[in-house]
Short mmCIF file of N, CA and C in Angstrom, two decimals:
data_model
loop_
_atom_site.label_atom_id
_atom_site.label_comp_id
_atom_site.label_asym_id
_atom_site.label_seq_id
_atom_site.Cartn_x
_atom_site.Cartn_y
_atom_site.Cartn_z
N MET A 547 20.40 49.97 -11.95
CA MET A 547 21.81 49.66 -12.03
C MET A 547 22.38 50.20 -13.35
N THR A 548 23.66 50.39 -13.37
CA THR A 548 24.31 50.99 -14.53
C THR A 548 24.76 49.91 -15.51
N ASP A 549 25.37 50.37 -16.62
CA ASP A 549 25.89 49.45 -17.62
C ASP A 549 27.16 48.75 -17.15
N THR A 550 27.80 49.27 -16.10
CA THR A 550 28.99 48.62 -15.57
C THR A 550 28.57 47.49 -14.64
N THR A 551 29.52 46.67 -14.27
CA THR A 551 29.22 45.56 -13.37
C THR A 551 28.84 46.11 -12.00
N PRO A 552 27.64 45.80 -11.51
CA PRO A 552 27.22 46.30 -10.20
C PRO A 552 28.04 45.68 -9.08
N THR A 553 28.33 46.48 -8.08
CA THR A 553 29.03 46.02 -6.88
C THR A 553 28.02 45.74 -5.79
N VAL A 554 28.11 44.53 -5.22
CA VAL A 554 27.24 44.13 -4.11
C VAL A 554 28.11 43.97 -2.87
N LEU A 555 27.75 44.69 -1.83
CA LEU A 555 28.49 44.66 -0.57
C LEU A 555 27.65 43.93 0.48
N PHE A 556 28.15 42.81 0.98
CA PHE A 556 27.49 42.06 2.04
C PHE A 556 28.10 42.50 3.37
N ILE A 557 27.23 42.81 4.35
CA ILE A 557 27.71 43.27 5.66
C ILE A 557 27.08 42.45 6.77
N CYS A 558 27.91 42.04 7.72
CA CYS A 558 27.41 41.43 8.96
C CYS A 558 28.25 42.00 10.10
N GLN A 559 28.05 41.48 11.29
CA GLN A 559 28.74 42.04 12.46
C GLN A 559 30.25 41.87 12.38
N HIS A 560 30.73 40.64 12.13
CA HIS A 560 32.17 40.36 12.24
C HIS A 560 32.87 40.10 10.91
N ASN A 561 32.14 40.09 9.80
CA ASN A 561 32.70 39.80 8.48
C ASN A 561 33.49 38.49 8.50
N ALA A 562 32.95 37.53 9.23
CA ALA A 562 33.61 36.23 9.33
C ALA A 562 32.72 35.10 8.83
N GLY A 563 31.41 35.29 8.89
CA GLY A 563 30.48 34.22 8.55
C GLY A 563 29.50 34.61 7.46
N ARG A 564 28.40 35.24 7.85
CA ARG A 564 27.31 35.52 6.92
C ARG A 564 27.73 36.36 5.72
N SER A 565 28.46 37.44 5.95
CA SER A 565 28.84 38.31 4.83
C SER A 565 29.87 37.63 3.93
N GLN A 566 30.79 36.88 4.51
CA GLN A 566 31.76 36.13 3.71
C GLN A 566 31.04 35.08 2.87
N LEU A 567 30.06 34.42 3.48
CA LEU A 567 29.27 33.42 2.78
C LEU A 567 28.50 34.05 1.63
N GLY A 568 27.86 35.17 1.87
CA GLY A 568 27.11 35.86 0.82
C GLY A 568 27.97 36.25 -0.36
N ALA A 569 29.12 36.85 -0.08
CA ALA A 569 30.02 37.28 -1.16
C ALA A 569 30.53 36.08 -1.95
N ALA A 570 30.93 35.03 -1.26
CA ALA A 570 31.45 33.84 -1.95
C ALA A 570 30.36 33.20 -2.81
N LEU A 571 29.15 33.10 -2.28
CA LEU A 571 28.07 32.49 -3.05
C LEU A 571 27.69 33.33 -4.26
N LEU A 572 27.70 34.65 -4.12
CA LEU A 572 27.41 35.49 -5.28
C LEU A 572 28.49 35.29 -6.34
N GLU A 573 29.74 35.23 -5.94
CA GLU A 573 30.83 34.95 -6.90
C GLU A 573 30.58 33.62 -7.60
N HIS A 574 30.23 32.62 -6.82
CA HIS A 574 30.01 31.27 -7.35
C HIS A 574 28.83 31.22 -8.31
N LEU A 575 27.73 31.85 -7.94
CA LEU A 575 26.49 31.76 -8.71
C LEU A 575 26.41 32.72 -9.88
N ALA A 576 27.00 33.89 -9.74
CA ALA A 576 26.81 34.94 -10.75
C ALA A 576 27.98 35.13 -11.69
N GLY A 577 29.12 34.51 -11.40
CA GLY A 577 30.28 34.72 -12.26
C GLY A 577 30.66 36.19 -12.30
N ASP A 578 30.74 36.74 -13.51
CA ASP A 578 31.17 38.14 -13.65
C ASP A 578 30.00 39.11 -13.77
N ARG A 579 28.78 38.68 -13.47
CA ARG A 579 27.62 39.59 -13.54
C ARG A 579 27.66 40.65 -12.44
N PHE A 580 28.29 40.33 -11.32
CA PHE A 580 28.39 41.25 -10.19
C PHE A 580 29.81 41.22 -9.64
N THR A 581 30.20 42.31 -8.97
CA THR A 581 31.40 42.32 -8.16
C THR A 581 30.95 42.15 -6.73
N ALA A 582 31.39 41.10 -6.08
CA ALA A 582 30.98 40.81 -4.71
C ALA A 582 32.07 41.20 -3.74
N THR A 583 31.67 41.84 -2.65
CA THR A 583 32.60 42.21 -1.60
C THR A 583 31.89 42.07 -0.26
N SER A 584 32.65 42.10 0.82
CA SER A 584 32.04 41.98 2.13
C SER A 584 32.84 42.76 3.17
N SER A 585 32.16 43.07 4.26
CA SER A 585 32.81 43.76 5.38
C SER A 585 31.92 43.59 6.62
N GLY A 586 32.40 44.14 7.73
CA GLY A 586 31.66 44.00 8.98
C GLY A 586 31.83 45.22 9.86
N LEU A 587 31.08 45.24 10.94
CA LEU A 587 31.15 46.37 11.87
C LEU A 587 32.30 46.23 12.85
N SER A 588 32.56 45.03 13.31
CA SER A 588 33.68 44.77 14.23
C SER A 588 34.33 43.47 13.77
N PRO A 589 35.26 43.57 12.82
CA PRO A 589 35.84 42.39 12.17
C PRO A 589 36.50 41.40 13.12
N ALA A 590 36.26 40.13 12.81
CA ALA A 590 36.90 39.04 13.54
C ALA A 590 38.33 38.86 13.04
N GLY A 591 39.04 37.93 13.63
CA GLY A 591 40.42 37.68 13.24
C GLY A 591 40.57 36.86 11.97
N GLY A 592 39.53 36.15 11.59
CA GLY A 592 39.60 35.30 10.40
C GLY A 592 38.22 34.84 9.99
N VAL A 593 38.15 34.20 8.85
CA VAL A 593 36.90 33.66 8.34
C VAL A 593 36.49 32.46 9.19
N ASN A 594 35.21 32.34 9.47
CA ASN A 594 34.67 31.22 10.22
C ASN A 594 35.04 29.92 9.51
N PRO A 595 35.75 29.00 10.18
CA PRO A 595 36.18 27.76 9.53
C PRO A 595 35.03 26.90 9.00
N ALA A 596 33.91 26.87 9.68
CA ALA A 596 32.77 26.08 9.22
C ALA A 596 32.17 26.67 7.94
N VAL A 597 32.12 27.99 7.87
CA VAL A 597 31.64 28.65 6.65
C VAL A 597 32.61 28.36 5.51
N ALA A 598 33.90 28.51 5.78
CA ALA A 598 34.91 28.23 4.75
C ALA A 598 34.81 26.78 4.26
N ALA A 599 34.54 25.86 5.17
CA ALA A 599 34.43 24.44 4.79
C ALA A 599 33.24 24.21 3.86
N THR A 600 32.11 24.86 4.13
CA THR A 600 30.94 24.65 3.27
C THR A 600 31.11 25.32 1.92
N VAL A 601 31.85 26.41 1.87
CA VAL A 601 32.15 27.06 0.59
C VAL A 601 33.15 26.20 -0.19
N ALA A 602 34.08 25.56 0.51
CA ALA A 602 35.05 24.67 -0.15
C ALA A 602 34.34 23.51 -0.83
N GLU A 603 33.21 23.08 -0.29
CA GLU A 603 32.42 22.01 -0.92
C GLU A 603 31.92 22.42 -2.30
N LEU A 604 31.88 23.73 -2.56
CA LEU A 604 31.48 24.25 -3.87
C LEU A 604 32.68 24.50 -4.77
N GLY A 605 33.88 24.20 -4.26
CA GLY A 605 35.09 24.38 -5.06
C GLY A 605 35.76 25.72 -4.88
N MET A 606 35.42 26.47 -3.84
CA MET A 606 36.02 27.78 -3.59
C MET A 606 36.78 27.77 -2.27
N ASP A 607 37.95 28.36 -2.26
CA ASP A 607 38.76 28.48 -1.04
C ASP A 607 38.70 29.93 -0.57
N ILE A 608 38.06 30.17 0.57
CA ILE A 608 38.00 31.53 1.10
C ILE A 608 38.78 31.66 2.41
N THR A 609 39.59 30.66 2.73
CA THR A 609 40.31 30.66 4.01
C THR A 609 41.33 31.79 4.12
N ASP A 610 41.78 32.33 2.99
CA ASP A 610 42.78 33.39 3.05
C ASP A 610 42.17 34.79 3.08
N ARG A 611 40.85 34.88 3.04
CA ARG A 611 40.19 36.19 3.09
C ARG A 611 40.28 36.75 4.50
N VAL A 612 40.45 38.06 4.57
CA VAL A 612 40.65 38.71 5.86
C VAL A 612 39.43 39.59 6.17
N PRO A 613 38.74 39.32 7.29
CA PRO A 613 37.64 40.18 7.69
C PRO A 613 38.10 41.63 7.82
N ARG A 614 37.25 42.54 7.39
CA ARG A 614 37.61 43.96 7.44
C ARG A 614 36.40 44.80 7.82
N ALA A 615 36.67 46.00 8.30
CA ALA A 615 35.61 46.91 8.73
C ALA A 615 35.00 47.63 7.53
N VAL A 616 33.70 47.82 7.57
CA VAL A 616 33.02 48.57 6.53
C VAL A 616 33.40 50.05 6.67
N THR A 617 33.58 50.70 5.53
CA THR A 617 33.92 52.12 5.53
C THR A 617 32.86 52.92 4.78
N ALA A 618 32.88 54.22 5.00
CA ALA A 618 31.96 55.11 4.27
C ALA A 618 32.21 54.99 2.77
N ASP A 619 33.46 54.82 2.37
CA ASP A 619 33.80 54.65 0.95
C ASP A 619 33.17 53.38 0.38
N ASP A 620 33.21 52.28 1.15
CA ASP A 620 32.55 51.04 0.73
C ASP A 620 31.08 51.30 0.43
N LEU A 621 30.43 52.00 1.35
CA LEU A 621 29.00 52.25 1.24
C LEU A 621 28.68 53.19 0.08
N ASP A 622 29.61 54.06 -0.24
CA ASP A 622 29.41 54.99 -1.36
C ASP A 622 29.63 54.30 -2.71
N GLN A 623 30.48 53.29 -2.75
CA GLN A 623 30.80 52.62 -4.01
C GLN A 623 29.86 51.48 -4.35
N ALA A 624 29.15 50.94 -3.38
CA ALA A 624 28.30 49.77 -3.61
C ALA A 624 26.98 50.16 -4.28
N ASP A 625 26.63 49.40 -5.30
CA ASP A 625 25.33 49.59 -5.96
C ASP A 625 24.21 48.95 -5.14
N VAL A 626 24.54 47.85 -4.46
CA VAL A 626 23.60 47.15 -3.59
C VAL A 626 24.33 46.82 -2.29
N VAL A 627 23.74 47.18 -1.17
CA VAL A 627 24.27 46.85 0.15
C VAL A 627 23.31 45.87 0.79
N ILE A 628 23.83 44.71 1.17
CA ILE A 628 23.00 43.69 1.79
C ILE A 628 23.42 43.51 3.24
N LEU A 629 22.50 43.86 4.12
CA LEU A 629 22.73 43.65 5.54
C LEU A 629 22.27 42.24 5.87
N MET A 630 23.19 41.40 6.28
CA MET A 630 22.87 40.01 6.58
C MET A 630 22.18 39.87 7.94
N LYS A 631 22.08 40.98 8.66
CA LYS A 631 21.35 41.08 9.92
C LYS A 631 20.67 42.44 9.89
N PRO A 632 19.36 42.49 10.01
CA PRO A 632 18.66 43.78 9.97
C PRO A 632 19.11 44.73 11.08
N GLY A 633 19.08 46.02 10.77
CA GLY A 633 19.31 47.04 11.78
C GLY A 633 20.75 47.32 12.14
N LEU A 634 21.70 46.88 11.32
CA LEU A 634 23.10 47.17 11.62
C LEU A 634 23.35 48.68 11.52
N ALA A 635 24.10 49.22 12.46
CA ALA A 635 24.42 50.65 12.47
C ALA A 635 25.63 50.90 11.58
N LEU A 636 25.40 51.48 10.42
CA LEU A 636 26.46 51.71 9.44
C LEU A 636 27.15 53.05 9.68
N PRO A 637 28.41 53.19 9.23
CA PRO A 637 29.16 54.42 9.47
C PRO A 637 28.68 55.60 8.61
N SER A 638 27.89 55.34 7.57
CA SER A 638 27.33 56.41 6.75
C SER A 638 26.14 55.83 5.98
N THR A 639 25.45 56.69 5.26
CA THR A 639 24.30 56.25 4.48
C THR A 639 24.77 55.68 3.14
N PRO A 640 24.35 54.46 2.81
CA PRO A 640 24.75 53.87 1.53
C PRO A 640 24.17 54.66 0.35
N ARG A 641 24.93 54.74 -0.73
CA ARG A 641 24.48 55.39 -1.95
C ARG A 641 23.46 54.53 -2.69
N GLY A 642 23.73 53.23 -2.72
CA GLY A 642 22.92 52.32 -3.51
C GLY A 642 21.73 51.76 -2.75
N GLU A 643 21.11 50.78 -3.36
CA GLU A 643 19.96 50.09 -2.80
C GLU A 643 20.39 49.31 -1.56
N VAL A 644 19.57 49.32 -0.53
CA VAL A 644 19.87 48.58 0.70
C VAL A 644 18.82 47.48 0.87
N LEU A 645 19.31 46.26 1.04
CA LEU A 645 18.45 45.11 1.30
C LEU A 645 18.79 44.59 2.69
N GLU A 646 17.78 44.32 3.50
CA GLU A 646 18.01 43.76 4.83
C GLU A 646 17.52 42.32 4.84
N TRP A 647 18.47 41.41 4.98
CA TRP A 647 18.16 39.99 5.07
C TRP A 647 18.38 39.58 6.53
N SER A 648 17.72 38.53 6.93
CA SER A 648 17.86 38.09 8.32
C SER A 648 18.32 36.63 8.35
N PHE A 649 19.60 36.46 8.65
CA PHE A 649 20.17 35.13 8.76
C PHE A 649 20.85 34.99 10.12
N PRO A 650 20.74 33.82 10.75
CA PRO A 650 21.36 33.62 12.06
C PRO A 650 22.88 33.66 11.99
N ASN A 651 23.48 34.01 13.10
CA ASN A 651 24.94 34.08 13.20
C ASN A 651 25.51 32.67 13.40
N PRO A 652 26.34 32.21 12.45
CA PRO A 652 26.90 30.86 12.54
C PRO A 652 28.21 30.78 13.34
N GLU A 653 28.46 31.76 14.17
CA GLU A 653 29.74 31.90 14.86
C GLU A 653 30.19 30.63 15.57
N THR A 654 29.28 29.89 16.19
CA THR A 654 29.68 28.70 16.96
C THR A 654 29.25 27.39 16.28
N TRP A 655 28.87 27.46 15.03
CA TRP A 655 28.35 26.29 14.32
C TRP A 655 29.46 25.47 13.68
N ASP A 656 29.15 24.18 13.44
CA ASP A 656 30.04 23.34 12.65
C ASP A 656 29.54 23.33 11.20
N ALA A 657 30.30 22.72 10.32
CA ALA A 657 29.95 22.74 8.89
C ALA A 657 28.58 22.12 8.62
N GLU A 658 28.25 21.08 9.34
CA GLU A 658 26.95 20.44 9.12
C GLU A 658 25.81 21.42 9.42
N ALA A 659 25.96 22.23 10.45
CA ALA A 659 24.94 23.22 10.80
C ALA A 659 24.92 24.39 9.81
N VAL A 660 26.07 24.69 9.19
CA VAL A 660 26.16 25.81 8.26
C VAL A 660 25.55 25.48 6.89
N ARG A 661 25.54 24.21 6.51
CA ARG A 661 25.03 23.84 5.17
C ARG A 661 23.63 24.37 4.88
N PRO A 662 22.66 24.22 5.80
CA PRO A 662 21.34 24.79 5.52
C PRO A 662 21.36 26.32 5.37
N LEU A 663 22.23 26.98 6.13
CA LEU A 663 22.40 28.43 5.99
C LEU A 663 22.95 28.75 4.60
N ARG A 664 23.95 27.99 4.17
CA ARG A 664 24.51 28.18 2.83
C ARG A 664 23.42 28.06 1.77
N GLU A 665 22.59 27.06 1.90
CA GLU A 665 21.52 26.85 0.92
C GLU A 665 20.49 27.98 0.97
N ALA A 666 20.17 28.47 2.17
CA ALA A 666 19.21 29.57 2.31
C ALA A 666 19.75 30.86 1.71
N VAL A 667 21.02 31.15 1.95
CA VAL A 667 21.63 32.35 1.37
C VAL A 667 21.71 32.22 -0.15
N SER A 668 22.06 31.05 -0.63
CA SER A 668 22.11 30.80 -2.08
C SER A 668 20.74 31.05 -2.72
N GLU A 669 19.70 30.54 -2.10
CA GLU A 669 18.34 30.73 -2.60
C GLU A 669 17.96 32.20 -2.62
N LYS A 670 18.30 32.93 -1.56
CA LYS A 670 17.98 34.36 -1.48
C LYS A 670 18.73 35.14 -2.57
N ILE A 671 19.98 34.79 -2.82
CA ILE A 671 20.75 35.44 -3.89
C ILE A 671 20.09 35.17 -5.24
N GLN A 672 19.70 33.94 -5.46
CA GLN A 672 19.09 33.58 -6.75
C GLN A 672 17.76 34.29 -6.97
N THR A 673 16.92 34.37 -5.94
CA THR A 673 15.61 34.96 -6.12
C THR A 673 15.62 36.49 -6.04
N THR A 674 16.62 37.06 -5.38
CA THR A 674 16.66 38.50 -5.20
C THR A 674 17.57 39.20 -6.20
N LEU A 675 18.80 38.70 -6.34
CA LEU A 675 19.78 39.38 -7.20
C LEU A 675 19.83 38.81 -8.61
N LEU A 676 19.87 37.50 -8.73
CA LEU A 676 20.06 36.90 -10.05
C LEU A 676 18.78 36.90 -10.89
N ALA A 677 17.65 37.13 -10.24
CA ALA A 677 16.37 37.18 -10.97
C ALA A 677 16.16 38.54 -11.64
N ARG A 678 17.06 39.48 -11.42
CA ARG A 678 16.91 40.83 -11.99
C ARG A 678 17.19 40.82 -13.46
#
C-alpha cells in the first residue's frame, strides 16, 4: 500500500447488504486509516433495512446511502477490493489486491439475524485489514 490513505472497495451482488455493511464497519473501526466504499453488480433500490438497523446500533446512519453499480474506474482506483461473495463477475480486472470473503446474503433477514453477520464481518475486517 502507498503512503496515501488506501481505498477499500466492498462488492456484493446488490450493494444493499453485505458490501454496505463492510464499508460502514470499516469506517467505524478504522476511522481515517482507510477510505471505505461499496458497490454491487446489480444494485438494489436501497440499503437493506435490517443491515441499516444493526449499523445504527453502532451509532452510524447509513439509510441515506444509495446502492450503485461497480465500474471499471472503481476497480482501478481501489487499493483493496473485497468480494463479499466469492466468484463475482467484475466488469474489469482490479488494479489492487483482491480478497474473496464468503458471507451469506441477508436480503430477507431481520436485524436479529443480521447481528451475527455484523460481528463476523467486523472480526474479518479486524483480522484482515486492521492487523496490517
